[in-house]
Amino acid sequence: MRTHTIISFISFTLALITGCALLRLVVIKRPAKETGTDRADHYLIIIDAGHGGMDGGAVGVNGVLEKDLNLSVAKKLSAICSAAGVDNILTRTEDAMLVDDSVKSHRKMHDLKNRVSTAEGTAADGVIPIFISIHMNNFPSDKYSGLQVWYSKNDPRGSALAIKIQETAKTYLDPSNDRQTKAAGSSIYVLDRIRIPAVLVECGFLSNPGECEKLCSDSYQTQLAAAIFAGIAGFTGGE
């Protein structure tokens, strides 16, 4: 392993440890609202693995299905959150759509609506929910690459969260990635309808052979999850 690679790895590890400690501190010690109670607010991370079941999402140049990569990265992010003592839930834990089998038509729309209702249903007094949707990108040309974060315009905190995740992805995954965060329009249903701080992370392009290979790597998926977590930590620590 080359020297600069070792240094980068050490720096990333230290930053991640710091991020874990910071987010844990913020979650536990966040000041209580002025309600006459001494109970502090805490963050709840809702991790949404995009697609699932009959909805495979994009298909990689090697035949990999987006839904499977989304779930793998989502589970890794959940594990990191749990290790840091951060409350989190997954919208799905298996290869399935979020819709009852009895629903026979418009299943995709029901699935998307259920993701939004699941996330918004976690909002309660003393709980600050944060919605992180994991996806993979795709494009007819194979030249494009790089993680990019979209955010919901319905809660102003979404933009700040997206910027932090985009920054940590650039720092720890790909310093040459100059992509900017973008506000989601009506084409991204979950971000268009949700009313809590929410982002959608396009982790990379399955249409790019080199990036697709990385996205299929268990070790790179762990790095992805860690970078996303570091962004969440940066956001919560800066509020």
Backbone as numpy.savetxt, mean C-alpha at the origin, in Angstrom:
# Nx Ny Nz CAx CAy CAz Cx Cy Cz
29.40 -9.19 -2.20 28.55 -7.99 -2.20 29.43 -6.75 -2.20
29.17 -5.82 -3.13 29.99 -4.64 -3.24 29.77 -3.69 -2.07
30.78 -2.84 -1.81 30.73 -1.97 -0.64 29.50 -1.07 -0.63
29.21 -0.41 -1.79 28.08 0.52 -1.79 26.76 -0.21 -1.60
26.71 -1.48 -2.03 25.49 -2.28 -1.82 25.31 -2.57 -0.34
26.41 -2.90 0.33 26.36 -3.17 1.77 25.92 -1.93 2.53
26.49 -0.77 2.15 26.14 0.48 2.81 24.66 0.80 2.61
24.18 0.60 1.38 22.78 0.86 1.08 21.88 -0.04 1.91
22.27 -1.31 2.02 21.46 -2.26 2.79 21.42 -1.88 4.26
22.58 -1.50 4.81 22.65 -1.11 6.21 21.80 0.15 6.45
21.92 1.12 5.54 21.16 2.36 5.68 19.66 2.09 5.64
19.28 1.20 4.73 17.86 0.87 4.60 17.36 0.18 5.86
18.15 -0.76 6.38 17.75 -1.49 7.58 17.59 -0.55 8.77
18.55 0.36 8.93 18.48 1.32 10.02 17.27 2.22 9.88
17.00 2.66 8.65 15.84 3.52 8.42 14.55 2.78 8.72
14.50 1.52 8.36 13.29 0.73 8.61 13.07 0.54 10.10
14.15 0.24 10.82 14.05 0.08 12.27 13.56 1.38 12.91
14.14 2.50 12.47 13.72 3.80 12.98 12.26 4.07 12.66
11.87 3.72 11.43 10.48 3.91 11.02 9.53 3.10 11.86
9.89 1.85 12.13 9.05 0.99 12.96 8.87 1.59 14.35
9.99 2.03 14.92 9.93 2.61 16.26 9.10 3.89 16.26
9.27 4.70 15.21 8.54 5.96 15.12 7.05 5.73 15.00
6.67 4.83 14.11 5.24 4.58 13.92 4.62 3.97 15.16
5.35 3.08 15.81 4.84 2.49 17.05 4.63 3.57 18.11
5.60 4.49 18.19 5.49 5.58 19.17 4.30 6.47 18.86
4.13 6.81 17.58 3.02 7.68 17.19 1.69 7.00 17.47
1.61 5.71 17.14 0.37 4.98 17.35 -0.02 4.96 18.82
0.97 4.73 19.68 0.68 4.58 21.10 0.55 5.92 21.82
1.36 6.90 21.40 1.46 8.14 22.16 0.75 9.33 21.53
0.08 9.14 20.40 -0.58 10.26 19.75 -1.51 10.97 20.75
-1.43 12.31 20.87 -2.25 13.03 21.86 -3.74 12.79 21.67
-4.45 12.74 22.76 -5.90 12.54 22.69 -6.56 13.80 22.14
-7.71 13.61 21.51 -8.48 14.75 21.05 -9.02 15.51 22.27
-9.41 16.73 22.03 -9.94 17.54 23.13 -11.39 17.15 23.40
-11.55 15.98 23.96 -12.91 15.48 24.23 -13.12 15.21 25.70
-12.13 15.53 26.50 -12.26 15.28 27.92 -11.85 13.88 28.31
-11.37 13.09 27.34 -10.91 11.74 27.64 -9.40 11.71 27.56
-8.81 10.65 28.11 -7.36 10.51 28.05 -6.95 9.39 27.10
-7.87 8.96 26.24 -7.56 7.88 25.31 -6.99 8.48 24.03
-5.82 8.01 23.63 -5.17 8.53 22.43 -5.74 7.88 21.18
-5.74 8.64 20.08 -6.09 8.07 18.79 -5.00 7.09 18.37
-5.36 6.12 17.56 -4.34 5.25 17.00 -4.66 4.96 15.55
-3.63 4.64 14.79 -3.78 4.36 13.37 -4.12 2.90 13.14
-4.95 2.67 12.14 -5.26 1.33 11.67 -4.97 1.31 10.17
-4.07 0.44 9.75 -3.69 0.35 8.35 -4.55 -0.71 7.67
-5.35 -0.30 6.69 -6.15 -1.24 5.91 -5.38 -1.55 4.64
-4.93 -2.79 4.51 -4.10 -3.19 3.37 -4.95 -3.96 2.38
-5.07 -3.40 1.20 -5.97 -3.93 0.18 -5.17 -4.55 -0.97
-5.23 -5.87 -1.09 -4.60 -6.57 -2.21 -5.56 -6.52 -3.39
-5.22 -5.76 -4.40 -6.11 -5.56 -5.53 -6.44 -6.84 -6.29
-7.65 -6.86 -6.88 -8.13 -7.99 -7.68 -8.31 -9.25 -6.82
-8.34 -10.41 -7.45 -8.55 -11.66 -6.71 -9.63 -12.51 -7.34
-9.54 -13.82 -7.14 -10.53 -14.74 -7.68 -10.58 -14.69 -9.19
-11.77 -14.53 -9.75 -11.94 -14.49 -11.20 -11.33 -13.24 -11.84
-11.07 -12.24 -11.01 -10.45 -11.00 -11.50 -8.95 -11.09 -11.29
-8.24 -11.49 -12.33 -6.80 -11.69 -12.19 -5.97 -10.43 -12.30
-6.57 -9.35 -12.78 -5.80 -8.13 -12.98 -4.91 -8.24 -14.20
-3.82 -7.51 -14.20 -2.89 -7.52 -15.32 -2.14 -8.85 -15.38
-1.63 -9.16 -16.57 -0.84 -10.38 -16.77 0.58 -9.97 -17.15
1.56 -10.50 -16.43 2.95 -10.17 -16.70 3.47 -10.80 -17.98
4.62 -10.32 -18.43 5.23 -10.86 -19.65 5.60 -12.33 -19.48
5.73 -12.77 -18.25 6.05 -14.17 -17.97 4.81 -14.98 -17.60
3.64 -14.36 -17.71 2.39 -15.07 -17.42 1.90 -14.93 -15.99
2.66 -14.28 -15.13 2.24 -14.11 -13.74 1.00 -13.22 -13.67
0.12 -13.53 -12.73 -1.10 -12.75 -12.55 -0.92 -11.69 -11.47
-1.38 -10.50 -11.78 -1.25 -9.40 -10.84 -1.86 -9.72 -9.48
-3.02 -10.37 -9.47 -3.72 -10.64 -8.21 -2.84 -11.38 -7.21
-2.00 -12.29 -7.72 -1.15 -13.10 -6.84 -0.01 -12.27 -6.26
0.58 -11.41 -7.07 1.65 -10.55 -6.57 1.11 -9.54 -5.57
-0.06 -9.00 -5.87 -0.68 -8.03 -4.95 -0.86 -8.64 -3.56
-1.37 -9.85 -3.52 -1.64 -10.51 -2.24 -0.34 -10.81 -1.50
0.68 -11.21 -2.24 1.96 -11.53 -1.62 2.58 -10.29 -0.98
2.59 -9.18 -1.70 3.14 -7.93 -1.14 2.29 -7.44 0.03
0.98 -7.55 -0.11 0.08 -7.11 0.96 0.32 -7.88 2.25
0.51 -9.19 2.13 0.76 -10.00 3.32 2.09 -9.63 3.96
3.08 -9.32 3.15 4.38 -8.92 3.69 4.27 -7.57 4.40
3.51 -6.65 3.84 3.30 -5.36 4.50 2.56 -5.55 5.82
1.58 -6.43 5.83 0.85 -6.72 7.06 1.78 -7.29 8.13
2.67 -8.18 7.72 3.61 -8.79 8.67 4.54 -7.74 9.27
5.00 -6.81 8.44 5.88 -5.75 8.93 5.13 -4.86 9.91
3.91 -4.50 9.56 3.09 -3.68 10.47 2.91 -4.39 11.82
2.58 -5.67 11.76 2.35 -6.43 12.98 3.62 -6.51 13.82
4.77 -6.70 13.16 6.04 -6.77 13.88 6.35 -5.45 14.57
5.86 -4.35 14.01 6.09 -3.03 14.60 5.02 -2.67 15.62
4.07 -3.57 15.84 3.00 -3.30 16.80 1.92 -2.39 16.26
1.80 -2.33 14.93 0.83 -1.44 14.29 -0.41 -2.23 13.89
-1.56 -1.79 14.33 -2.82 -2.46 13.98 -3.03 -2.42 12.47
-3.43 -3.54 11.90 -3.68 -3.59 10.47 -4.65 -4.71 10.15
-5.34 -4.56 9.03 -6.20 -5.63 8.52 -5.98 -5.75 7.02
-6.23 -6.93 6.49 -6.18 -7.19 5.06 -7.60 -7.29 4.53
-7.88 -6.65 3.40 -9.23 -6.77 2.84 -9.47 -8.17 2.30
-8.41 -8.85 1.88 -8.53 -10.26 1.50 -7.25 -10.99 1.90
-7.40 -12.24 2.29 -6.25 -13.05 2.70 -6.08 -14.27 1.81
-6.94 -14.40 0.81 -6.86 -15.53 -0.09 -7.23 -15.09 -1.50
-7.14 -16.03 -2.43 -7.43 -15.72 -3.83 -8.93 -15.72 -4.07
-9.56 -14.61 -3.73 -11.02 -14.50 -3.86 -11.42 -13.05 -4.02
-12.53 -12.83 -4.71 -13.10 -11.49 -4.79 -13.85 -11.20 -3.50
-14.03 -9.94 -3.20 -14.77 -9.55 -2.00 -16.25 -9.44 -2.33
-16.84 -10.57 -2.69 -18.25 -10.58 -3.06 -18.81 -11.96 -2.78
-20.04 -12.01 -2.28 -20.67 -13.28 -1.95 -20.95 -14.10 -3.20
-20.85 -15.41 -3.07 -21.09 -16.30 -4.20 -22.49 -16.17 -4.77
-23.42 -15.70 -3.95 -24.80 -15.57 -4.40 -24.99 -14.44 -5.41
-24.02 -13.53 -5.45 -24.09 -12.41 -6.39 -23.65 -12.91 -7.77
-24.53 -12.83 -8.74 -24.26 -13.39 -10.05 -23.92 -12.35 -11.12
-24.30 -11.11 -10.90 -24.03 -10.09 -11.90 -23.32 -8.89 -11.28
-22.58 -8.18 -12.11 -21.84 -6.99 -11.66 -20.94 -7.32 -10.46
-20.32 -8.46 -10.50 -19.51 -8.91 -9.37 -18.31 -7.98 -9.13
-17.72 -7.49 -10.20 -16.57 -6.60 -10.05 -16.96 -5.33 -9.30
-18.09 -4.75 -9.66 -18.53 -3.53 -8.99 -18.87 -3.81 -7.52
-19.50 -4.94 -7.24 -19.78 -5.30 -5.85 -18.48 -5.47 -5.07
-17.50 -6.07 -5.72 -16.19 -6.27 -5.09 -15.58 -4.92 -4.70
-15.58 -3.98 -5.62 -14.99 -2.66 -5.35 -15.75 -1.92 -4.26
-17.07 -1.99 -4.30 -17.88 -1.34 -3.27 -17.60 -1.95 -1.90
-17.40 -3.25 -1.85 -17.12 -3.92 -0.57 -15.76 -3.53 -0.02
-14.80 -3.28 -0.90 -13.48 -2.82 -0.43 -13.61 -1.46 0.24
-14.38 -0.59 -0.37 -14.58 0.75 0.20 -15.33 0.66 1.53
-16.41 -0.12 1.56 -17.21 -0.22 2.79 -16.43 -0.90 3.91
-15.59 -1.88 3.56 -14.74 -2.53 4.57 -13.80 -1.53 5.20
-13.17 -0.70 4.37 -12.22 0.29 4.87 -12.92 1.35 5.70
-14.01 1.89 5.18 -14.70 2.96 5.90 -15.39 2.45 7.15
-15.70 1.16 7.18 -16.33 0.57 8.35 -15.42 0.47 9.55
-14.11 0.67 9.34 -13.16 0.61 10.45 -13.08 1.93 11.20
-13.61 2.99 10.60 -13.55 4.31 11.24 -14.39 4.30 12.52
-13.78 4.75 13.59 -14.47 4.81 14.88 -13.79 5.85 15.75
-14.43 6.21 16.82 -13.85 7.18 17.73 -12.52 6.66 18.25
-11.47 7.43 18.06 -10.16 7.02 18.52 -9.35 6.23 17.50
-9.93 5.96 16.33 -9.23 5.19 15.29 -9.05 6.06 14.05
-7.84 6.10 13.54 -7.56 6.82 12.30 -7.20 5.79 11.24
-8.13 5.43 10.35 -7.85 4.42 9.33 -7.06 5.00 8.17
-6.14 4.21 7.64 -5.35 4.57 6.46 -5.46 3.43 5.47
-5.87 3.73 4.26 -6.13 2.71 3.24 -4.97 2.65 2.25
-4.37 1.47 2.13 -3.25 1.25 1.20 -3.64 0.13 0.25
-3.86 0.45 -1.02 -4.22 -0.56 -2.00 -3.00 -0.93 -2.83
-2.73 -2.22 -2.93 -1.54 -2.72 -3.63 -1.92 -3.22 -5.02
-1.22 -2.70 -6.03 -1.48 -3.08 -7.42 -0.17 -3.17 -8.19
-0.25 -3.69 -9.41 0.86 -3.72 -10.35 0.42 -3.02 -11.63
1.35 -2.34 -12.28 1.04 -1.60 -13.49 1.28 -2.43 -14.74
0.78 -1.94 -15.86 0.93 -2.63 -17.14 0.76 -1.61 -18.25
1.47 -1.83 -19.37 1.38 -0.90 -20.48 1.76 -1.63 -21.76
1.19 -1.22 -22.90 1.50 -1.90 -24.16 2.99 -1.92 -24.50
3.70 -0.84 -24.15 5.14 -0.79 -24.38 5.88 -1.37 -23.18
7.01 -2.03 -23.45 7.76 -2.65 -22.35 8.86 -1.75 -21.79
8.90 -0.49 -22.22 10.01 0.37 -21.80 9.76 1.08 -20.46
8.53 1.09 -20.01 8.22 1.84 -18.79 8.44 1.01 -17.54
8.88 1.68 -16.47 9.12 1.00 -15.20 8.95 1.99 -14.06
8.94 1.47 -12.84 8.92 2.32 -11.67 7.62 2.36 -10.89
7.76 2.37 -9.58 6.61 2.47 -8.67 5.99 3.86 -8.76
4.68 3.93 -8.66 3.99 5.21 -8.64 2.78 5.13 -7.72
2.53 6.21 -6.99 1.46 6.23 -6.00 0.35 7.20 -6.43
-0.87 6.70 -6.40 -2.06 7.51 -6.64 -2.75 7.77 -5.30
-3.44 8.88 -5.18 -4.10 9.20 -3.92 -5.53 9.69 -4.14
-6.34 9.52 -3.11 -7.72 9.99 -3.14 -7.76 11.48 -2.80
-8.54 12.22 -3.56 -8.70 13.66 -3.32 -9.72 13.94 -2.22
-10.40 12.91 -1.75 -11.51 13.12 -0.82 -11.07 13.42 0.61
-9.81 13.11 0.91 -9.24 13.45 2.22 -7.87 14.05 1.95
-7.61 15.29 2.34 -6.34 15.96 2.01 -5.11 15.24 2.52
-5.28 14.38 3.51 -4.12 13.65 4.04 -3.62 12.59 3.06
-4.47 12.21 2.10 -4.06 11.21 1.13 -2.87 11.64 0.30
-2.84 12.91 -0.09 -1.74 13.43 -0.89 -0.42 13.37 -0.13
-0.44 13.77 1.13 0.78 13.73 1.95 1.27 12.31 2.14
0.36 11.38 2.34 0.72 9.97 2.48 1.36 9.46 1.20
0.77 9.79 0.06 1.30 9.34 -1.23 2.72 9.87 -1.46
2.94 11.12 -1.13 4.26 11.73 -1.32 5.31 11.00 -0.48
4.98 10.68 0.76 5.93 9.99 1.63 6.29 8.61 1.07
5.29 7.87 0.60 5.56 6.54 0.06 6.37 6.64 -1.23
6.05 7.62 -2.07 6.81 7.81 -3.31 8.27 8.14 -2.99
8.48 8.96 -1.96 9.83 9.34 -1.57 10.63 8.15 -1.04
10.02 7.34 -0.19 10.76 6.21 0.36 11.02 5.15 -0.71
10.12 5.03 -1.68 10.35 4.09 -2.78 11.55 4.54 -3.60
11.65 5.83 -3.84 12.78 6.37 -4.59 14.09 6.17 -3.82
14.04 6.43 -2.53 15.24 6.33 -1.70 15.74 4.90 -1.57
14.85 3.97 -1.30 15.26 2.62 -0.95 15.13 1.58 -2.06
14.36 1.89 -3.10 14.18 0.90 -4.16 14.84 1.30 -5.47
14.68 2.56 -5.88 15.19 2.98 -7.19 15.42 4.48 -7.21
16.65 4.92 -6.92 16.95 6.36 -6.91 16.70 7.06 -8.24
16.63 6.29 -9.33 16.40 6.90 -10.65 14.91 7.09 -10.95
14.06 6.64 -10.05 12.61 6.76 -10.26 12.15 8.19 -9.96
11.82 8.92 -11.01 11.38 10.31 -10.85 9.87 10.48 -11.03
9.14 9.39 -10.93 7.69 9.49 -11.06 7.12 10.32 -9.90
6.04 11.02 -10.21 5.37 11.86 -9.22 4.02 11.25 -8.83
3.56 11.56 -7.65 2.24 11.09 -7.23 1.16 11.74 -8.08
0.02 11.07 -8.18 -1.08 11.60 -8.98 -2.41 11.46 -8.23
-3.27 12.44 -8.42 -4.62 12.37 -7.85 -5.47 11.45 -8.71
-6.21 10.58 -8.06 -7.05 9.62 -8.79 -8.33 10.27 -9.27
-8.76 9.85 -10.46 -10.04 10.29 -10.99 -11.08 9.21 -10.82
-12.16 9.33 -11.53 -13.27 8.38 -11.39 -12.92 6.98 -11.91
-11.85 6.88 -12.71 -11.48 5.57 -13.25 -10.92 4.63 -12.18
-10.45 5.20 -11.06 -9.98 4.37 -9.94 -11.07 4.42 -8.87
-11.97 3.49 -8.93 -13.21 3.54 -8.15 -12.95 3.67 -6.65
-12.07 2.83 -6.11 -11.90 2.83 -4.65 -11.41 4.19 -4.15
-10.50 4.81 -4.88 -10.00 6.12 -4.44 -11.00 7.23 -4.72
-11.80 7.06 -5.73 -12.80 8.06 -6.07 -13.93 8.10 -5.04
-14.24 6.96 -4.44 -15.39 6.88 -3.53 -15.03 6.91 -2.04
-13.83 6.53 -1.70 -13.48 6.38 -0.29 -13.35 7.74 0.38
-13.60 7.80 1.69 -13.61 9.06 2.42 -12.64 9.06 3.60
-11.58 8.31 3.49 -10.52 8.30 4.50 -9.19 8.49 3.77
-8.09 8.77 4.48 -6.79 8.89 3.80 -6.50 7.60 3.03
-6.29 7.71 1.72 -6.19 6.51 0.91 -5.24 6.70 -0.27
-4.45 5.65 -0.53 -3.55 5.66 -1.69 -3.62 4.31 -2.39
-3.24 4.31 -3.64 -3.08 3.08 -4.41 -1.65 3.05 -4.92
-0.92 2.00 -4.57 0.48 1.88 -4.95 0.62 0.95 -6.15
1.00 1.50 -7.29 1.35 0.69 -8.46 2.81 0.32 -8.29
3.07 -0.91 -7.89 4.41 -1.31 -7.45 5.43 -1.40 -8.58
4.98 -1.47 -9.81 5.89 -1.59 -10.94 5.14 -2.11 -12.15
5.86 -2.22 -13.27 5.24 -2.61 -14.53 5.48 -4.08 -14.87
4.40 -4.83 -14.94 4.50 -6.24 -15.33 4.80 -6.37 -16.81
4.67 -5.29 -17.56 4.97 -5.30 -18.99 6.46 -5.09 -19.28
7.22 -4.74 -18.25 8.66 -4.57 -18.39 9.34 -5.85 -17.92
10.05 -6.57 -18.80 10.62 -7.88 -18.42 11.49 -7.84 -17.17
12.37 -6.84 -17.09 13.26 -6.77 -15.93 12.52 -6.48 -14.65
11.58 -5.56 -14.71 10.83 -5.22 -13.50 9.87 -6.34 -13.12
9.29 -6.99 -14.11 8.39 -8.11 -13.83 9.14 -9.21 -13.08
10.37 -9.47 -13.50 11.18 -10.48 -12.82 11.42 -10.10 -11.37
11.73 -8.83 -11.13 11.94 -8.37 -9.75 10.67 -8.49 -8.92
9.54 -8.11 -9.51 8.28 -8.13 -8.78 7.86 -9.54 -8.39
8.38 -10.53 -9.11 8.09 -11.93 -8.78 9.02 -12.47 -7.71
10.04 -11.69 -7.36 11.04 -12.12 -6.38 10.54 -11.89 -4.96
10.62 -12.92 -4.14 10.18 -12.82 -2.76 10.96 -11.76 -2.00
12.27 -11.68 -2.24 13.10 -10.71 -1.53 12.75 -9.28 -1.94
12.49 -9.08 -3.23 12.13 -7.73 -3.68 10.76 -7.34 -3.16
9.85 -8.28 -3.09 8.53 -7.99 -2.52 8.65 -7.53 -1.07
9.58 -8.14 -0.34 9.81 -7.73 1.04 10.35 -6.31 1.09
11.27 -5.99 0.17 11.80 -4.62 0.10 10.69 -3.63 -0.24
9.83 -4.01 -1.15 8.68 -3.17 -1.52 7.81 -2.88 -0.30
7.46 -3.94 0.40 6.61 -3.79 1.58 7.27 -2.91 2.63
8.58 -3.09 2.81 9.32 -2.30 3.79 9.36 -0.83 3.40
9.55 -0.56 2.11 9.58 0.83 1.64 8.22 1.50 1.82
7.16 0.76 1.53 5.81 1.30 1.73 5.58 1.59 3.21
6.00 0.66 4.06 5.85 0.87 5.50 6.63 2.10 5.97
7.85 2.26 5.45 8.65 3.42 5.82 7.95 4.72 5.43
7.25 4.70 4.29 6.49 5.87 3.89 5.33 6.15 4.82
4.65 5.09 5.24 3.55 5.24 6.20 4.09 5.83 7.51
5.24 5.32 7.94 5.85 5.82 9.18 6.21 7.29 9.06
6.74 7.67 7.90 7.08 9.07 7.68 5.85 9.96 7.70
4.76 9.47 7.16 3.51 10.23 7.14 2.94 10.39 8.55
2.83 9.33 9.28 2.23 9.41 10.61 3.10 10.21 11.57
4.41 10.12 11.39 5.31 10.88 12.25 5.29 12.36 11.96
4.85 12.73 10.74 4.87 14.13 10.35 3.57 14.85 10.58
2.55 14.11 11.01 1.23 14.75 11.21 1.23 15.61 12.46
